[in-house]
């Protein structure tokens, strides 16, 4: 499976520093509500005071789609399972599934985050595997 490149800039640096350490960082307000990394304010109470905090990395499968590609070099067809997962902390997350055949995907599948790099020097990107 391959993952796409993810660019580093001022908006993504803290998140990508976390993925480099093997942490999935989310935003959390003082009241304990979790929001996705790009949130400008809490998705529950609208507080703008958000801190970075590592999520557990566990999730369950909500929905998915399978993309297929046929290489022109005669090698076998490949597929990729793109998914929406619900993190244990609550936010939903667009991702790719690793080590999941399309016929193995079921709603509620228990997943664990893993981090993959498209190639050496690329940023670590979160993907999810069965747990
Ligand atoms: Zn909140």
PDB file of C-alpha atoms and ligand atoms in Angstrom:
ATOM      1  CA  UNK A   1       0.000   0.000   0.000  1.00  0.00           C
ATOM      2  CA  UNK A   2       1.189   3.499  -0.688  1.00  0.00           C
ATOM      3  CA  UNK A   3       0.359   6.716   1.025  1.00  0.00           C
ATOM      4  CA  UNK A   4       0.404  10.112  -0.578  1.00  0.00           C
ATOM      5  CA  UNK A   5       2.812  12.877   0.323  1.00  0.00           C
ATOM      6  CA  UNK A   6       1.750  15.292   3.037  1.00  0.00           C
ATOM      7  CA  UNK A   7       3.264  18.758   3.001  1.00  0.00           C
ATOM      8  CA  UNK A   8       4.776  20.481   6.000  1.00  0.00           C
ATOM      9  CA  UNK A   9       3.918  24.126   6.638  1.00  0.00           C
ATOM     10  CA  UNK A  10       3.116  26.290   9.656  1.00  0.00           C
ATOM     11  CA  UNK A  11      -0.377  24.765   9.872  1.00  0.00           C
ATOM     12  CA  UNK A  12       0.758  21.102   9.770  1.00  0.00           C
ATOM     13  CA  UNK A  13       4.152  21.212  11.554  1.00  0.00           C
ATOM     14  CA  UNK A  14       2.944  20.340  15.064  1.00  0.00           C
ATOM     15  CA  UNK A  15       0.754  17.522  13.765  1.00  0.00           C
ATOM     16  CA  UNK A  16       3.590  16.117  11.637  1.00  0.00           C
ATOM     17  CA  UNK A  17       6.077  16.363  14.519  1.00  0.00           C
ATOM     18  CA  UNK A  18       3.600  14.100  16.340  1.00  0.00           C
ATOM     19  CA  UNK A  19       3.299  11.573  13.530  1.00  0.00           C
ATOM     20  CA  UNK A  20       7.120  11.441  13.335  1.00  0.00           C
ATOM     21  CA  UNK A  21       7.078  10.373  17.020  1.00  0.00           C
ATOM     22  CA  UNK A  22       4.285   7.853  16.384  1.00  0.00           C
ATOM     23  CA  UNK A  23       1.566  10.015  17.923  1.00  0.00           C
ATOM     24  CA  UNK A  24      -1.788  10.987  16.439  1.00  0.00           C
ATOM     25  CA  UNK A  25      -2.293  14.515  17.785  1.00  0.00           C
ATOM     26  CA  UNK A  26      -5.740  16.061  18.125  1.00  0.00           C
ATOM     27  CA  UNK A  27      -6.939  19.357  19.557  1.00  0.00           C
ATOM     28  CA  UNK A  28      -8.565  19.399  22.995  1.00  0.00           C
ATOM     29  CA  UNK A  29     -10.331  22.236  24.787  1.00  0.00           C
ATOM     30  CA  UNK A  30     -10.221  22.921  28.549  1.00  0.00           C
ATOM     31  CA  UNK A  31     -13.548  21.136  28.983  1.00  0.00           C
ATOM     32  CA  UNK A  32     -12.046  17.965  27.530  1.00  0.00           C
ATOM     33  CA  UNK A  33     -13.761  17.933  24.139  1.00  0.00           C
ATOM     34  CA  UNK A  34     -11.703  16.547  21.248  1.00  0.00           C
ATOM     35  CA  UNK A  35     -11.525  18.132  17.810  1.00  0.00           C
ATOM     36  CA  UNK A  36      -9.686  17.331  14.609  1.00  0.00           C
ATOM     37  CA  UNK A  37      -6.172  18.794  14.093  1.00  0.00           C
ATOM     38  CA  UNK A  38      -7.215  21.634  11.758  1.00  0.00           C
ATOM     39  CA  UNK A  39      -9.958  22.865  14.109  1.00  0.00           C
ATOM     40  CA  UNK A  40      -9.847  26.589  14.824  1.00  0.00           C
ATOM     41  CA  UNK A  41     -12.275  26.173  17.728  1.00  0.00           C
ATOM     42  CA  UNK A  42     -13.782  23.293  19.700  1.00  0.00           C
ATOM     43  CA  UNK A  43     -16.354  21.407  17.625  1.00  0.00           C
ATOM     44  CA  UNK A  44     -18.526  20.967  20.757  1.00  0.00           C
ATOM     45  CA  UNK A  45     -18.314  24.197  22.806  1.00  0.00           C
ATOM     46  CA  UNK A  46     -16.676  26.590  20.306  1.00  0.00           C
ATOM     47  CA  UNK A  47     -13.793  27.430  22.675  1.00  0.00           C
ATOM     48  CA  UNK A  48     -10.794  28.813  20.802  1.00  0.00           C
ATOM     49  CA  UNK A  49      -8.412  27.632  23.551  1.00  0.00           C
ATOM     50  CA  UNK A  50      -7.267  24.338  22.098  1.00  0.00           C
ATOM     51  CA  UNK A  51      -4.203  22.360  23.151  1.00  0.00           C
ATOM     52  CA  UNK A  52      -2.523  19.530  21.265  1.00  0.00           C
ATOM     53  CA  UNK A  53      -2.931  16.116  22.865  1.00  0.00           C
ATOM     54  CA  UNK A  54      -2.102  12.600  21.712  1.00  0.00           C
ATOM     55  CA  UNK A  55      -5.116  10.437  20.887  1.00  0.00           C
ATOM     56  CA  UNK A  56      -5.242   6.763  21.819  1.00  0.00           C
ATOM     57  CA  UNK A  57      -4.915   5.763  18.166  1.00  0.00           C
ATOM     58  CA  UNK A  58      -7.858   3.380  18.311  1.00  0.00           C
ATOM     59  CA  UNK A  59     -10.847   3.730  16.030  1.00  0.00           C
ATOM     60  CA  UNK A  60     -13.744   1.889  14.435  1.00  0.00           C
ATOM     61  CA  UNK A  61     -14.650   1.760  10.765  1.00  0.00           C
ATOM     62  CA  UNK A  62     -17.611   3.925   9.726  1.00  0.00           C
ATOM     63  CA  UNK A  63     -17.515   3.761   5.915  1.00  0.00           C
ATOM     64  CA  UNK A  64     -15.125   2.945   3.071  1.00  0.00           C
ATOM     65  CA  UNK A  65     -14.600   2.830  -0.656  1.00  0.00           C
ATOM     66  CA  UNK A  66     -12.189   0.767  -2.719  1.00  0.00           C
ATOM     67  CA  UNK A  67     -10.118   2.291  -5.510  1.00  0.00           C
ATOM     68  CA  UNK A  68      -8.580   0.027  -8.143  1.00  0.00           C
ATOM     69  CA  UNK A  69      -5.698   0.659 -10.456  1.00  0.00           C
ATOM     70  CA  UNK A  70      -4.253  -1.407 -13.274  1.00  0.00           C
ATOM     71  CA  UNK A  71      -0.509  -0.836 -13.702  1.00  0.00           C
ATOM     72  CA  UNK A  72       0.618  -0.479 -17.308  1.00  0.00           C
ATOM     73  CA  UNK A  73       3.732  -2.579 -16.693  1.00  0.00           C
ATOM     74  CA  UNK A  74       1.797  -5.847 -16.567  1.00  0.00           C
ATOM     75  CA  UNK A  75       2.018  -6.286 -12.808  1.00  0.00           C
ATOM     76  CA  UNK A  76      -1.049  -7.273 -10.837  1.00  0.00           C
ATOM     77  CA  UNK A  77      -3.949  -4.921 -10.248  1.00  0.00           C
ATOM     78  CA  UNK A  78      -3.754  -2.997  -7.005  1.00  0.00           C
ATOM     79  CA  UNK A  79      -6.406  -1.596  -4.744  1.00  0.00           C
ATOM     80  CA  UNK A  80      -6.617   0.865  -1.905  1.00  0.00           C
ATOM     81  CA  UNK A  81      -9.269   1.013   0.796  1.00  0.00           C
ATOM     82  CA  UNK A  82     -10.134   4.618   1.636  1.00  0.00           C
ATOM     83  CA  UNK A  83     -12.140   5.004   4.808  1.00  0.00           C
ATOM     84  CA  UNK A  84     -13.839   7.180   7.350  1.00  0.00           C
ATOM     85  CA  UNK A  85     -13.129   5.990  10.880  1.00  0.00           C
ATOM     86  CA  UNK A  86     -14.454   7.197  14.225  1.00  0.00           C
ATOM     87  CA  UNK A  87     -11.581   7.797  16.621  1.00  0.00           C
ATOM     88  CA  UNK A  88     -12.097   6.562  20.186  1.00  0.00           C
ATOM     89  CA  UNK A  89     -12.037  10.237  21.229  1.00  0.00           C
ATOM     90  CA  UNK A  90     -14.978  11.008  18.912  1.00  0.00           C
ATOM     91  CA  UNK A  91     -13.766  12.894  15.825  1.00  0.00           C
ATOM     92  CA  UNK A  92     -14.141  11.203  12.452  1.00  0.00           C
ATOM     93  CA  UNK A  93     -11.028  10.798  10.301  1.00  0.00           C
ATOM     94  CA  UNK A  94     -10.462  10.306   6.576  1.00  0.00           C
ATOM     95  CA  UNK A  95      -7.734   7.707   6.079  1.00  0.00           C
ATOM     96  CA  UNK A  96      -6.458   4.685   4.216  1.00  0.00           C
ATOM     97  CA  UNK A  97      -6.737   1.195   5.642  1.00  0.00           C
ATOM     98  CA  UNK A  98      -3.650  -1.000   5.634  1.00  0.00           C
ATOM     99  CA  UNK A  99      -3.737  -4.803   5.682  1.00  0.00           C
ATOM    100  CA  UNK A 100      -7.498  -4.880   5.061  1.00  0.00           C
ATOM    101  CA  UNK A 101      -8.798  -6.638   1.943  1.00  0.00           C
ATOM    102  CA  UNK A 102     -11.938  -5.004   0.550  1.00  0.00           C
ATOM    103  CA  UNK A 103     -14.046  -8.036   1.515  1.00  0.00           C
ATOM    104  CA  UNK A 104     -12.771  -7.810   5.117  1.00  0.00           C
ATOM    105  CA  UNK A 105     -14.079  -4.273   5.665  1.00  0.00           C
ATOM    106  CA  UNK A 106     -17.140  -4.205   7.923  1.00  0.00           C
ATOM    107  CA  UNK A 107     -18.785  -1.384   9.843  1.00  0.00           C
ATOM    108  CA  UNK A 108     -17.380  -1.260  13.352  1.00  0.00           C
ATOM    109  CA  UNK A 109     -14.090  -3.011  12.492  1.00  0.00           C
ATOM    110  CA  UNK A 110     -11.680  -2.288  15.364  1.00  0.00           C
ATOM    111  CA  UNK A 111      -8.649  -0.371  14.110  1.00  0.00           C
ATOM    112  CA  UNK A 112      -5.325   0.957  15.381  1.00  0.00           C
ATOM    113  CA  UNK A 113      -3.349   3.822  13.912  1.00  0.00           C
ATOM    114  CA  UNK A 114      -0.015   3.169  12.217  1.00  0.00           C
ATOM    115  CA  UNK A 115       2.277   5.588  10.425  1.00  0.00           C
ATOM    116  CA  UNK A 116       3.578   5.143   6.891  1.00  0.00           C
ATOM    117  CA  UNK A 117       5.913   7.153   4.687  1.00  0.00           C
ATOM    118  CA  UNK A 118       5.523   7.192   0.899  1.00  0.00           C
ATOM    119  CA  UNK A 119       9.331   7.136   0.640  1.00  0.00           C
ATOM    120  CA  UNK A 120      12.407   8.097   2.650  1.00  0.00           C
ATOM    121  CA  UNK A 121      12.286  11.735   3.637  1.00  0.00           C
ATOM    122  CA  UNK A 122       8.508  12.020   3.350  1.00  0.00           C
ATOM    123  CA  UNK A 123       6.326  12.859   6.322  1.00  0.00           C
ATOM    124  CA  UNK A 124       4.769  10.026   8.328  1.00  0.00           C
ATOM    125  CA  UNK A 125       1.073   9.736   7.455  1.00  0.00           C
ATOM    126  CA  UNK A 126      -1.490   8.071   9.722  1.00  0.00           C
ATOM    127  CA  UNK A 127      -3.216   4.969   8.342  1.00  0.00           C
ATOM    128  CA  UNK A 128      -5.302   2.415  10.219  1.00  0.00           C
ATOM    129  CA  UNK A 129      -4.841  -1.353  10.589  1.00  0.00           C
ATOM    130  CA  UNK A 130      -7.048  -3.987  12.214  1.00  0.00           C
ATOM    131  CA  UNK A 131      -6.295  -4.551  15.910  1.00  0.00           C
TER     132      UNK A 131
HETATM  133 ZN1  LIG B   1     -14.982  22.177  24.030  1.00  0.00          ZN
END
